[in-house]
Structure formats: structure tokens, C-alpha cells
CSV table of C-alpha atoms and ligand atoms in Angstrom, one decimal:
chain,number,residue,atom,x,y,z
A,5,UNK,CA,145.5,61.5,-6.2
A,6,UNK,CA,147.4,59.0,-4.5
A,7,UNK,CA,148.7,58.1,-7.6
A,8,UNK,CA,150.2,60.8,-8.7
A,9,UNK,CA,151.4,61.8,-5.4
A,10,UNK,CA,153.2,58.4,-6.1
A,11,UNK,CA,154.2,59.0,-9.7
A,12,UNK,CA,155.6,62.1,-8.9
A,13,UNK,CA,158.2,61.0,-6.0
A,14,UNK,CA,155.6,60.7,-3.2
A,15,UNK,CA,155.5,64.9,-2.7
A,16,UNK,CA,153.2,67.2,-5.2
A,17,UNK,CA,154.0,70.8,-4.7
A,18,UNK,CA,150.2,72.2,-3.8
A,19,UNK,CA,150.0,74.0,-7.2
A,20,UNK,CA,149.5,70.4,-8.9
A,21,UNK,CA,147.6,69.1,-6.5
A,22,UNK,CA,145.1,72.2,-7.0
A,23,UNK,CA,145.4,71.7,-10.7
A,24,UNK,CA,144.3,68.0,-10.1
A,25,UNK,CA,141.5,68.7,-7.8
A,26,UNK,CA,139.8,71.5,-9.9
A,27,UNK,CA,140.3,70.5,-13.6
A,28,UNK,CA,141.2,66.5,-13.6
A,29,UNK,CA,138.7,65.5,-16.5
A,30,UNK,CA,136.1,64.2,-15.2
A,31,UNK,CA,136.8,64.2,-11.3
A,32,UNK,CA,138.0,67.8,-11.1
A,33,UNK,CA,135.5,70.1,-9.4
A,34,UNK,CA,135.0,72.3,-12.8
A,35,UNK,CA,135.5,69.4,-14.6
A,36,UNK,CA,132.2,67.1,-13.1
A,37,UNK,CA,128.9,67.8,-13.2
A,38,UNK,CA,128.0,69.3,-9.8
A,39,UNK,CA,125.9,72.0,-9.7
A,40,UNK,CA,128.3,74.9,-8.1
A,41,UNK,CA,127.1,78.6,-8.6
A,42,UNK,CA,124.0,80.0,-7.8
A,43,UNK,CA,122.1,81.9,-4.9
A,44,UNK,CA,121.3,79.1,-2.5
A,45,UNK,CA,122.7,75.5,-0.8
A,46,UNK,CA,120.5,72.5,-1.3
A,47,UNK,CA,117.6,72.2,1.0
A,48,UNK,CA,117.5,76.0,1.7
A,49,UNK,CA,115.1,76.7,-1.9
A,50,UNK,CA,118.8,75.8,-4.0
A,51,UNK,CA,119.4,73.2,-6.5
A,52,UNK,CA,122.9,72.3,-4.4
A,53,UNK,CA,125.3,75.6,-5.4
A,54,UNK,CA,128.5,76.0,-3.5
A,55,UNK,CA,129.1,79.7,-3.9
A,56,UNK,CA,127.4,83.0,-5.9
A,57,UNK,CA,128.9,85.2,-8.0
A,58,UNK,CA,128.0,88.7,-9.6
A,59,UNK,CA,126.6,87.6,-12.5
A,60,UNK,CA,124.3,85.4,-10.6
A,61,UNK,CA,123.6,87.7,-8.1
A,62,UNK,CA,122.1,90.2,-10.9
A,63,UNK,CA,121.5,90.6,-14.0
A,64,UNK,CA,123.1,94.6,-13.2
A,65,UNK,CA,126.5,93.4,-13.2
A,66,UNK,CA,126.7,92.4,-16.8
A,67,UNK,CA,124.4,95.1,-17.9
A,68,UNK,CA,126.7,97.9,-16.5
A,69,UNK,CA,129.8,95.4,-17.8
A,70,UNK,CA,128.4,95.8,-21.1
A,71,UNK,CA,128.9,99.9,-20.9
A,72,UNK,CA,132.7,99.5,-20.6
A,73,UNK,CA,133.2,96.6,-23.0
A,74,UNK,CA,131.1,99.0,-25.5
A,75,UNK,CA,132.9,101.8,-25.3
A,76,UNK,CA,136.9,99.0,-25.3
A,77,UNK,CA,135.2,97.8,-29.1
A,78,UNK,CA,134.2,101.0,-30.3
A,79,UNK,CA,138.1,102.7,-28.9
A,80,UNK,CA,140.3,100.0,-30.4
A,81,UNK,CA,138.8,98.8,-33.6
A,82,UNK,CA,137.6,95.8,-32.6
A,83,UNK,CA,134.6,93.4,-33.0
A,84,UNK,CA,135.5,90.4,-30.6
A,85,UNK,CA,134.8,89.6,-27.3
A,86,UNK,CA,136.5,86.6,-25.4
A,87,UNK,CA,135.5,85.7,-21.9
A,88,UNK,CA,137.6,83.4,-19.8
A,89,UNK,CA,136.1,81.1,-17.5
A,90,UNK,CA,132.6,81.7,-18.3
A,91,UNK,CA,130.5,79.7,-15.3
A,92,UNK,CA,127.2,78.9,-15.9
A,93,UNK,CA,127.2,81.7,-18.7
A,94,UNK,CA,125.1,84.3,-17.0
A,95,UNK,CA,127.2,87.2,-17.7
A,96,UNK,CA,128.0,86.5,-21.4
A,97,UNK,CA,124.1,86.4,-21.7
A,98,UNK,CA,124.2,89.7,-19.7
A,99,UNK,CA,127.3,91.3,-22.0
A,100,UNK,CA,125.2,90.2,-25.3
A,101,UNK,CA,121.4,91.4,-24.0
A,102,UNK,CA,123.4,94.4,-23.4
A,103,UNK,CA,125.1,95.2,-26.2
A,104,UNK,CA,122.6,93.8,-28.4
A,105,UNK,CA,120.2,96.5,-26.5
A,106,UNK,CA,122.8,99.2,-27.0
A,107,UNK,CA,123.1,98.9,-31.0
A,108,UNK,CA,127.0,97.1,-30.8
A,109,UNK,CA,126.6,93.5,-30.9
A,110,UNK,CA,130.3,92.0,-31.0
A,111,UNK,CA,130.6,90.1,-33.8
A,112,UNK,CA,131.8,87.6,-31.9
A,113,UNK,CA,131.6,86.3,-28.8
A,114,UNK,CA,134.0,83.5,-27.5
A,115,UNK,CA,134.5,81.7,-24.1
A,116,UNK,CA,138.0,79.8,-23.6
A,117,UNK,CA,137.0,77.6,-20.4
A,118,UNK,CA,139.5,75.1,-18.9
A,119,UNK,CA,136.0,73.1,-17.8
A,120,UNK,CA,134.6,71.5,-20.6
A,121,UNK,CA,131.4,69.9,-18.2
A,122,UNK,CA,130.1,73.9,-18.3
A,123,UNK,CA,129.8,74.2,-22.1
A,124,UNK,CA,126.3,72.5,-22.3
A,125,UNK,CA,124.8,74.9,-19.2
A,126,UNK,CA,126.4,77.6,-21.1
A,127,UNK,CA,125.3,77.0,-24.3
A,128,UNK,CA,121.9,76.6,-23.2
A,129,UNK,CA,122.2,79.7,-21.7
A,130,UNK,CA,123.3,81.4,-24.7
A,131,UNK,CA,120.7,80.2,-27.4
A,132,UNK,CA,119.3,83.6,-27.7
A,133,UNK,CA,122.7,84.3,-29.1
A,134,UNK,CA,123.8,80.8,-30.5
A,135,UNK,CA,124.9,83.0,-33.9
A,136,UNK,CA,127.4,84.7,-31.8
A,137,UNK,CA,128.7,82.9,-29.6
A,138,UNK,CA,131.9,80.0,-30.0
A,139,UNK,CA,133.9,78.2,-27.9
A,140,UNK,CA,137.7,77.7,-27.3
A,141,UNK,CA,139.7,75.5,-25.6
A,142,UNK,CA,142.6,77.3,-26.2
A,143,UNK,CA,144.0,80.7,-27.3
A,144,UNK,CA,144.9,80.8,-30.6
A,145,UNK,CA,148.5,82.0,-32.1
A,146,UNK,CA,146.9,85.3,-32.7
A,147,UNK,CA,143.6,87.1,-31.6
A,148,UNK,CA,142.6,90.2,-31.1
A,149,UNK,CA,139.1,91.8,-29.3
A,150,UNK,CA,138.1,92.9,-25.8
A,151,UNK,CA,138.7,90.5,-23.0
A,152,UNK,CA,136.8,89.8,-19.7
A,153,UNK,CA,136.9,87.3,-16.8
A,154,UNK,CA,135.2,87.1,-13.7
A,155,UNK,CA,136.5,85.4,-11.4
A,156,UNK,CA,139.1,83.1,-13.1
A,157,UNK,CA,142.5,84.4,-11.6
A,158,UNK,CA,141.6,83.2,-8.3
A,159,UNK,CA,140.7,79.8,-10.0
A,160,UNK,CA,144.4,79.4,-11.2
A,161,UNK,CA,146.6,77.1,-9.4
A,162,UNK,CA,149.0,78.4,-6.3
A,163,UNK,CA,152.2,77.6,-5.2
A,164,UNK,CA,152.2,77.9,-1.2
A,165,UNK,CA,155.2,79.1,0.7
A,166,UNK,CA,156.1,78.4,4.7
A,167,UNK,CA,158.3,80.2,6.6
A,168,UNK,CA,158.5,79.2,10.3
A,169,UNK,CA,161.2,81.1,12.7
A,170,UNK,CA,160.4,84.7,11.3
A,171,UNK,CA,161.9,87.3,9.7
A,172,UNK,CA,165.5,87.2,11.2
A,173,UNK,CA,166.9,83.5,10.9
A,174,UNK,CA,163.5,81.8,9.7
A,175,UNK,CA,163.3,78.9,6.9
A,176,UNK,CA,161.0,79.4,3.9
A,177,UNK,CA,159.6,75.8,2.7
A,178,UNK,CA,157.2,74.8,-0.2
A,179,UNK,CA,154.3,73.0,1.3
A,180,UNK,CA,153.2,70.1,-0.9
A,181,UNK,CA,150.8,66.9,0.0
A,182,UNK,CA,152.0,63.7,0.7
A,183,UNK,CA,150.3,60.2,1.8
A,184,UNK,CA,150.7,59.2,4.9
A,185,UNK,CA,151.3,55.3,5.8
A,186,UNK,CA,147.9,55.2,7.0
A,187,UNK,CA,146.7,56.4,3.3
A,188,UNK,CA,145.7,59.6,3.9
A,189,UNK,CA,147.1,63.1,2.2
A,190,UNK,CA,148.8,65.7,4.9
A,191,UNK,CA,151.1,68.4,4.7
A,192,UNK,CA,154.8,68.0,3.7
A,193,UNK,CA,156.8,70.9,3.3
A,194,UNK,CA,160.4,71.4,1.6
A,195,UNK,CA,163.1,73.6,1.6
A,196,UNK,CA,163.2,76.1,-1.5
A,197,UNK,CA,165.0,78.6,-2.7
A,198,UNK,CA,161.3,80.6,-3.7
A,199,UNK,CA,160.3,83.5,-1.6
A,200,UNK,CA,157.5,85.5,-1.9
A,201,UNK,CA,157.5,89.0,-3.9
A,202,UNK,CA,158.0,91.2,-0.7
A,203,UNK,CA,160.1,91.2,2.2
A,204,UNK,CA,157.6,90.1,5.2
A,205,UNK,CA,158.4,91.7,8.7
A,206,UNK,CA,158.0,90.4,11.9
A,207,UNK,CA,159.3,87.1,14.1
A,208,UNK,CA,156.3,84.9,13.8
A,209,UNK,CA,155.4,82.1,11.1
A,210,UNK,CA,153.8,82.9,7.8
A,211,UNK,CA,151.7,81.1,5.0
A,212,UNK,CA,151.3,82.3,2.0
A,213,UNK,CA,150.6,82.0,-1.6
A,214,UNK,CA,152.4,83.1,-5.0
A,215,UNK,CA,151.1,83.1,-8.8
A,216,UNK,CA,153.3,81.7,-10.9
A,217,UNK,CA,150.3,80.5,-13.4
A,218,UNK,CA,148.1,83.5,-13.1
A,219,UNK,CA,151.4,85.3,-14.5
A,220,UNK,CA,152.4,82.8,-16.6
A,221,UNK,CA,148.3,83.0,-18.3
A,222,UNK,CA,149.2,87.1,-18.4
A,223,UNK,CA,152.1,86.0,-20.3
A,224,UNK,CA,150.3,84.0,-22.8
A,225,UNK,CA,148.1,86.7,-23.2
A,226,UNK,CA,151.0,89.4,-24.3
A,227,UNK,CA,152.6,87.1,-26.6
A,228,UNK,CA,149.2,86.3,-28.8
A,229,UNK,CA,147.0,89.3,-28.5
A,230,UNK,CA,147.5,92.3,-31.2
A,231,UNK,CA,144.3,94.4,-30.5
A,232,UNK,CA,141.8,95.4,-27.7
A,233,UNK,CA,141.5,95.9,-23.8
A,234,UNK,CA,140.8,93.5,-21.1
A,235,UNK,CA,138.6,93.7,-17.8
A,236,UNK,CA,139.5,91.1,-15.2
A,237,UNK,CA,137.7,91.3,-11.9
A,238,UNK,CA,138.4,89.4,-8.5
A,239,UNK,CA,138.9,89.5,-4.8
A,240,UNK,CA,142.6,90.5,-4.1
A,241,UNK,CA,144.9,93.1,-3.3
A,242,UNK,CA,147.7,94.9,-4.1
A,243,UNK,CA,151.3,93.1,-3.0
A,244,UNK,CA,151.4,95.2,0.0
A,245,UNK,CA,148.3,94.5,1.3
A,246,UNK,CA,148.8,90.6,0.0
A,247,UNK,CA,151.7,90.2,2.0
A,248,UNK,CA,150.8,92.0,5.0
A,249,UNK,CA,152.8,90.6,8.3
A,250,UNK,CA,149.1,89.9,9.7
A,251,UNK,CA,148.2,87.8,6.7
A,252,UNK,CA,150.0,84.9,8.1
A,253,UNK,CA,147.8,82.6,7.3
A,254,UNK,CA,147.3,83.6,4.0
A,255,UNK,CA,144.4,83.4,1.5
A,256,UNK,CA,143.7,79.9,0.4
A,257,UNK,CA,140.0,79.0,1.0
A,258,UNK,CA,137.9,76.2,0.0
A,259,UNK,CA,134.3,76.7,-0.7
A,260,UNK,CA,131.2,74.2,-0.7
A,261,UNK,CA,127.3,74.8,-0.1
A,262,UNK,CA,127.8,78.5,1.2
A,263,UNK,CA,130.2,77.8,3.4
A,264,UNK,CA,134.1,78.1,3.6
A,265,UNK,CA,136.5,75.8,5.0
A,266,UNK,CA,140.5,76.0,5.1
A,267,UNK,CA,141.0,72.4,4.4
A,268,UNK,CA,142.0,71.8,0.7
A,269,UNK,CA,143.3,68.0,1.9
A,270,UNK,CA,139.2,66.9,2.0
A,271,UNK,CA,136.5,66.2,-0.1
A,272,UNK,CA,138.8,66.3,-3.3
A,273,UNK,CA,136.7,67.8,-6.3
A,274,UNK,CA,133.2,68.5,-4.4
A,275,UNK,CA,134.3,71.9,-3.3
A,276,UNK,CA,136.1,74.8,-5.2
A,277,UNK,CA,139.9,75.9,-3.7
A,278,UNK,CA,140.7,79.7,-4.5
A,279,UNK,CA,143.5,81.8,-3.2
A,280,UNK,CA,142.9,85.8,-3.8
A,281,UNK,CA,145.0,87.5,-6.7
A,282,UNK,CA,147.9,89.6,-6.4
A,283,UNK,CA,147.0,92.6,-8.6
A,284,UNK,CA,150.7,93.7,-8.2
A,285,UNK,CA,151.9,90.4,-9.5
A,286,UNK,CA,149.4,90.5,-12.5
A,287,UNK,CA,150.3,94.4,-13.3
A,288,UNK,CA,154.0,93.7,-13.4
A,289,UNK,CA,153.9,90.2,-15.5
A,290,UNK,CA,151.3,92.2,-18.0
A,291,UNK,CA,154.0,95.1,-18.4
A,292,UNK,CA,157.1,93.0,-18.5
A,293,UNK,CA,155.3,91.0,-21.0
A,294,UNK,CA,154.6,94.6,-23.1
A,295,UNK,CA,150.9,95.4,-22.1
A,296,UNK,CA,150.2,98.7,-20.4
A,297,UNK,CA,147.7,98.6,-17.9
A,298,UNK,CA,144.7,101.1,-18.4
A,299,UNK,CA,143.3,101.3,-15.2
A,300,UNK,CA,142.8,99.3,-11.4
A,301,UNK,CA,140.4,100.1,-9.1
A,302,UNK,CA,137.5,98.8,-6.8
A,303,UNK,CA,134.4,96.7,-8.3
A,304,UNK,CA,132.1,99.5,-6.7
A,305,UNK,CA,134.2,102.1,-7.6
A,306,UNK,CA,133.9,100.8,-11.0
A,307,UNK,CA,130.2,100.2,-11.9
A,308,UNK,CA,129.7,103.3,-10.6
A,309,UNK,CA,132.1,105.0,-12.9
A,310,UNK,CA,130.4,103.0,-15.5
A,311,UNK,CA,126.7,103.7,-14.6
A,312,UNK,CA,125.1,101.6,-12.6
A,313,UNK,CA,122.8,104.1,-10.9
A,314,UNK,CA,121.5,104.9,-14.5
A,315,UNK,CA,121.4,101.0,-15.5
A,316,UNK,CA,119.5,100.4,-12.4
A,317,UNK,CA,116.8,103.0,-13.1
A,318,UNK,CA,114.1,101.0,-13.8
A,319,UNK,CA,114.9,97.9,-11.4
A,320,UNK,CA,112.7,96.2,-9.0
A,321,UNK,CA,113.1,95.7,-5.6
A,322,UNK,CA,115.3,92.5,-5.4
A,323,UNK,CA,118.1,94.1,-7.9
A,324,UNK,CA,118.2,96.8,-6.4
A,325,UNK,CA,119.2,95.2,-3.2
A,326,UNK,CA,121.7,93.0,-5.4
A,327,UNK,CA,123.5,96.3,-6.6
A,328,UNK,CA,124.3,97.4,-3.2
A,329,UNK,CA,125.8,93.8,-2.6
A,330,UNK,CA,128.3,94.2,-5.7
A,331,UNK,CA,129.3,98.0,-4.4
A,332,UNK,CA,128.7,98.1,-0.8
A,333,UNK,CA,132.4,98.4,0.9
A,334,UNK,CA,131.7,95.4,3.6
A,335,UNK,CA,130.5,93.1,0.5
A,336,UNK,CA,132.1,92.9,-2.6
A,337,UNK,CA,132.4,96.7,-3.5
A,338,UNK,CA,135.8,96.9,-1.6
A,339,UNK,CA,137.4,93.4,-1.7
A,340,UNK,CA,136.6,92.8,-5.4
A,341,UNK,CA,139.3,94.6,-8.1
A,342,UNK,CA,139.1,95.6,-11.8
A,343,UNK,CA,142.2,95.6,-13.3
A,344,UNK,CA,142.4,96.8,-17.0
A,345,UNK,CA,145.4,95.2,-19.5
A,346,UNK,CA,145.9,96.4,-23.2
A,347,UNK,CA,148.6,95.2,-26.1
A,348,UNK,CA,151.0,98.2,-27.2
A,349,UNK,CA,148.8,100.5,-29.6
A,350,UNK,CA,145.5,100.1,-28.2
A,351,UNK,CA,146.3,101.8,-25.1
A,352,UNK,CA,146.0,105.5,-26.6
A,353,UNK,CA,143.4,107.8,-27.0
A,354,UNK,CA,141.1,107.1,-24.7
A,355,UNK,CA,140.2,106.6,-21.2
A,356,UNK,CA,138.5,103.3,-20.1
A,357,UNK,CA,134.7,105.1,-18.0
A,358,UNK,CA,135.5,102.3,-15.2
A,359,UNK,CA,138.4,104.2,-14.0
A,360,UNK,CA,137.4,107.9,-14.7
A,361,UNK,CA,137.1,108.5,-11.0
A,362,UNK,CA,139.0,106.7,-8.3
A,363,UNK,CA,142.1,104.8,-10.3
A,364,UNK,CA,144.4,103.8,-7.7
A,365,UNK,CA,146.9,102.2,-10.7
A,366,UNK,CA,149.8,104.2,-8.2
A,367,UNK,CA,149.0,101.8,-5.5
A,368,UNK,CA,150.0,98.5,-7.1
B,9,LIG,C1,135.0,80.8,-10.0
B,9,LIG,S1,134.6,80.3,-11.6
B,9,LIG,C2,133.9,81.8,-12.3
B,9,LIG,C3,132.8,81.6,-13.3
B,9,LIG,C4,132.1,82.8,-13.9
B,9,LIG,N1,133.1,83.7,-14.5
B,9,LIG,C5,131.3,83.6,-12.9
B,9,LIG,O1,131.6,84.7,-12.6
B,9,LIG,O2,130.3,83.1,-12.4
B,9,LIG,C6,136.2,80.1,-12.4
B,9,LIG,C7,136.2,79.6,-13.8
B,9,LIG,O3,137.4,79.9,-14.4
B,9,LIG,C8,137.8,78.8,-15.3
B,9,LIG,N2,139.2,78.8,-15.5
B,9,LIG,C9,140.3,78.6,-14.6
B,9,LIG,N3,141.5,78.8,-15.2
B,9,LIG,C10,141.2,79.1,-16.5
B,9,LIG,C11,142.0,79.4,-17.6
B,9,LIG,N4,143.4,79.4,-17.5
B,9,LIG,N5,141.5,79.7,-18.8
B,9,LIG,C12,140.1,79.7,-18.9
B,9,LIG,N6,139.3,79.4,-17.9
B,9,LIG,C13,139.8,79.1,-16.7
B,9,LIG,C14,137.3,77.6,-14.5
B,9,LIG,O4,137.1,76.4,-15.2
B,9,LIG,C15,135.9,78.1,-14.0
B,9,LIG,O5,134.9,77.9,-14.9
């Protein structure tokens, strides 16, 4: 790190120094071999996770997935499915045992991962389905099929913006990292002429992020995609809510053994840095870029729509405690997002089930 904070003029802008701490081959934390999701810390009964999510919560997450991504194949003519970012690939195995279970196997079944140390836990993962399933490391020119990803907006780099002396006269700065003459990394902020996407009220200072690369990654989507829908969930708001004068601290958050810290400057590649997404920011970048989006609404709201209740008929005790973790308001019912995206044409006739009660599209 103190290298390329060297090489590039002794200041990195924070969104590189993200991109070096998570992906670096090698040293990056999704790019080394740490153990990372799962239920449980070392010690406490865990094999040394730093966080959990759905799909490794329960099995009823991808199940009830499968019900949407089902009904996306059969309504736009297509018989691919691509999953971005796909973990330890617990909900690919969920989608396929699903699907496979429901009579509509996707023909294929590809996961583009910027971490190539999680191909070998996802491929033995997937063996049951090793016919099926390919990887990526990149989009190609021109794809079409269904798309999901859990959890991999709030994974892409953020630009971090300062403004000290409020609303009225104040200063907005890009905050970057910098080595001090003792050796270690600390804050250094510059002037710039970026500003976040809303005006923010009030006379006190305010940290925040923007998105450049999780609209740039929408972007790259529009351009290559001819044919399909695509489901991505994550913890965020809309812009209003994102840049809130109370949220002036922002969102940034570091996470390691099951517990979160605010101090991305430590322990550089043993724990994960995430910043929540701006659904607002993703919805506009999608349409400017000629998507429509289909649908935006609450995780809860959304597995409900597409039948939880029903896919949890039959489940035993401990997923059925699980389900009211992924739609219980004060867990991640509320705070999690589905956003729906579709290329021009595959946008009509039909209604995705996730959003046929509760779409709050109007409130991006
Ligand atoms: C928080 S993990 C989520 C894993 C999994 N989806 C789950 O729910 O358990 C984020 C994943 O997104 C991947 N990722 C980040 N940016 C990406 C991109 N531009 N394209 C594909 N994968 C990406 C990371 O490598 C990492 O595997």
C-alpha cells in the first residue's frame, strides 16, 4: 500500500485504496484465502467467518430466489443465468436445486467474480451441477439471460466526500490516504470540484460516499446485455434517505469476525470494507444507460411477494427462524433492497411476482 500511495503522488483517492484492499491478487480480502462468510466467528462453534449473508443464513432465500428468476427465463426468452459475486456459492446451489426442483433448469449457469481465490469453494459447492455451471472473469461483448447479485454493489469501490463548515459557506474535499512520516496511512483530504447527488442541509460537517463504479458496472451492463431481467439485492436506500443531513457520518463500515469497525486505515485485507448502495444512483445510471427498471422494493417485501410462506411450508425449526431474519423490518427485511433492471424489449408483458405488492419504484 505504501507503495502505491507513493507511486501515485503520495495521496490515493479512498476508491483505490478500497480497490487495493479488497481485490489486490493475492493480498486483497476476496482475493486471499480467509475464510469470510458464514454463521459464526472462530472460537464461538465457526471456522473464522467475518460476516453472514442470506444465502448462508438459509437455504429459503435461494429457494424463493429461484421463483422470480423462473418466471424472468420463462417471460423474456431466455435460458441463462449470470450471478455476480457469487461468495462461497450457496445461493447458486440454492437457484439450481430450485429450479432443477421446479422443471426449468437454466441452461446455463455463470458466475463473473472479481475474486478468483472463491472459484474452488464455489465449484465444490456446485458439483451437483458441474454440467451447468461456468465461470467468467469478465462480461463478454454480448450476453443475454437473467441476472442476480447478492450483495456485490456494496462490494464496489467508493469515492468519499468531506464537507466541513456546512451548508452555507462550507468546503467539500475528497478524502484519500496518505503515509505519514512515521509510516503509517491517515486521512488526507483535497479540494474537489465533486459533490454528492443532493443538496445536503444544515451547518454541520458531513461524510459521505458516492458510486461512481457501481454506475459505471450498470453501465457496462446496458451496453453488452440484449435479453433478460436482473435482481440485485443489498442494504441501501433511496438518494434521499442516503443523503439524509443526519447521515453525517455516512455509511462506510468495515467488517471482521462478527463485528463492525469504522476504521478502513487497519488490518488491510483481513476484513471486508462496504459502503450501502444508492438505489437512486443505480436506477438513474441503468435508465440513462437505456434499461428500464421493473420493480424496487424491500427484501421482505419481496420474498413475500414471491412466496416464501409457501416455500417454507415444510421447514424445520431453525429455517424457519432464519426466514423471519431475512423479512423481519429490524433485521434485514427493511434495510435490504431489490432492485429489478431489464435491456429495452424485455421489459413488456409482464410483471416481475417480487414486486406485485408494495413497489415503491416512485420513491427512488
Ligand atoms: C459481500 S460478497 C457477497 C457474496 C455472495 N453473493 C453472498 O451473498 O454470500 C461480495 C462479492 O462481490 C464480488 N464482486 C465485487 N465487485 C464485483 C464485480 N464488479 N463483478 C463481479 N463480482 C464482484 C466480490 O469479489 C465478492 O465475492
Amino acid at each position: 500500500m505504501r507503495e502505491a500511495i507513493h507511486a501515485s503522488g503520495g495521496w490515493l483517492p479512498f476508491d483505490r485504496f478500497m480497490a487495493l484492499v479488497l481485490y489486490e491478487p493475492g493480498l486483497g480480502y476476496y482475493a486471499n484465502q480467509t475464510p469470510k462468510f458464514g454463521q459464526l466467528p472462530q472460537g464461538q462453534g465457526g471456522q473464522g467467518s467475518d460476516f453472514v449473508t442470506a444465502p448462508e443464513l438459509t437455504p429459503l432465500f435461494g429457494h424463493t430466489l429461484a421463483r422470480q428468476l423462473a418466471q424472468a427465463l420463462e417471460a423474456t426468452g431466455t435460458d441463462e443465468i449470470w450471478e455476480f459475486g457469487a461468495g462461497t456459492g450457496a445461493l447458486a446451489l440454492q437457484v439450481l436445486d430450485a429450479l432443477v426442483a421446479l422443471g426449468r433448469p437454466p441452461r446455463r449457469y455463470t458466475i463473473v467474480d472479481l475474486s478468483g481465490s472463491l472459484r474452488e469453494r464455489q465449484r465444490a459447492t456446485l458439483a451437483s451441477h458441474a454440467d451447468r455451471v461456468h465461470w467468467a472473469d469478465r462480461l463478454p461483448e454480448a450476453f443475454e439471460g437473467v441476472l442476480l447479485g447478492n450483495e456485490v454493489l456494496d462490494a464496489m469501490p467508493v469515492q468519499l466526500l468531506r464537507r466541513t463548515g456546512g451548508q452555507a459557506d462550507g468546503v467539500w474535499q475528497e478524502r484519500g490516504v496518505v503515509v505519514t512520516p512515521e509510516g503509517r496511512l491517515a486521512w488526507a483530504d483535497r479540494c474537489t470540484a465533486q459533490r454528492p447527488p443532493v443538496e445536503i442541509e444544515g451547518p454541520h460537517d458531513y461524510l459521505t460516499e458516492i458510486h461512481p463504479q457501481a454506475e459505471a458496472f450498470v453501465r457496462t451492463l446496458a451496453e453488452r446485455w440484449r435479453r433478460g431481467a436482473g435482481f440485485f439485492i443489498d442494504y441501501g436506500f433511496p438518494e434521499a434517505e442516503y443523503y439524509h443531513p443526519q447521515r453525517h457520518m455516512g455509511t462506510l463500515i468495515c467488517h471482521r469476525a462478527h463485528r463492525s469497525d469504522p476504521d478502513p486505515l487497519s488490518d488491510l485485507g483481513l476484513k471486508d470494507i462496504t459502503a450501502h448502495v444508492n438505489f437512486t444512483g443505480i436506477a438513474l445510471a441503468a435508465q440513462d444507460a437505456g434499461l428500464s427498471v421493473l420493480g424496487y422494493t424491500s427484501q421482505g417485501r419481496f420474498l413475500l411477494n414471491c412466496g416464501l410462506l409457501d416455500v417454507a411450508k415444510d421447514a424445520g425449526p431453525k429455517d424457519n427462524a432464519m426466514l423471519g431474519k431475512l423479512v423481519n423490518e429490524h433485521e434485514m427485511g427493511e434495510l435490504f433492497k431489490v432492485i429489478a433492471l431489464a435491456p429495452a424489449g424485455s421489459e413488456t408483458g409482464w410483471e416481475p411476482a417480487g414486486f406485485s405488492a408494495g413497489d415503491r419504484t416512485h420513491r427512488l
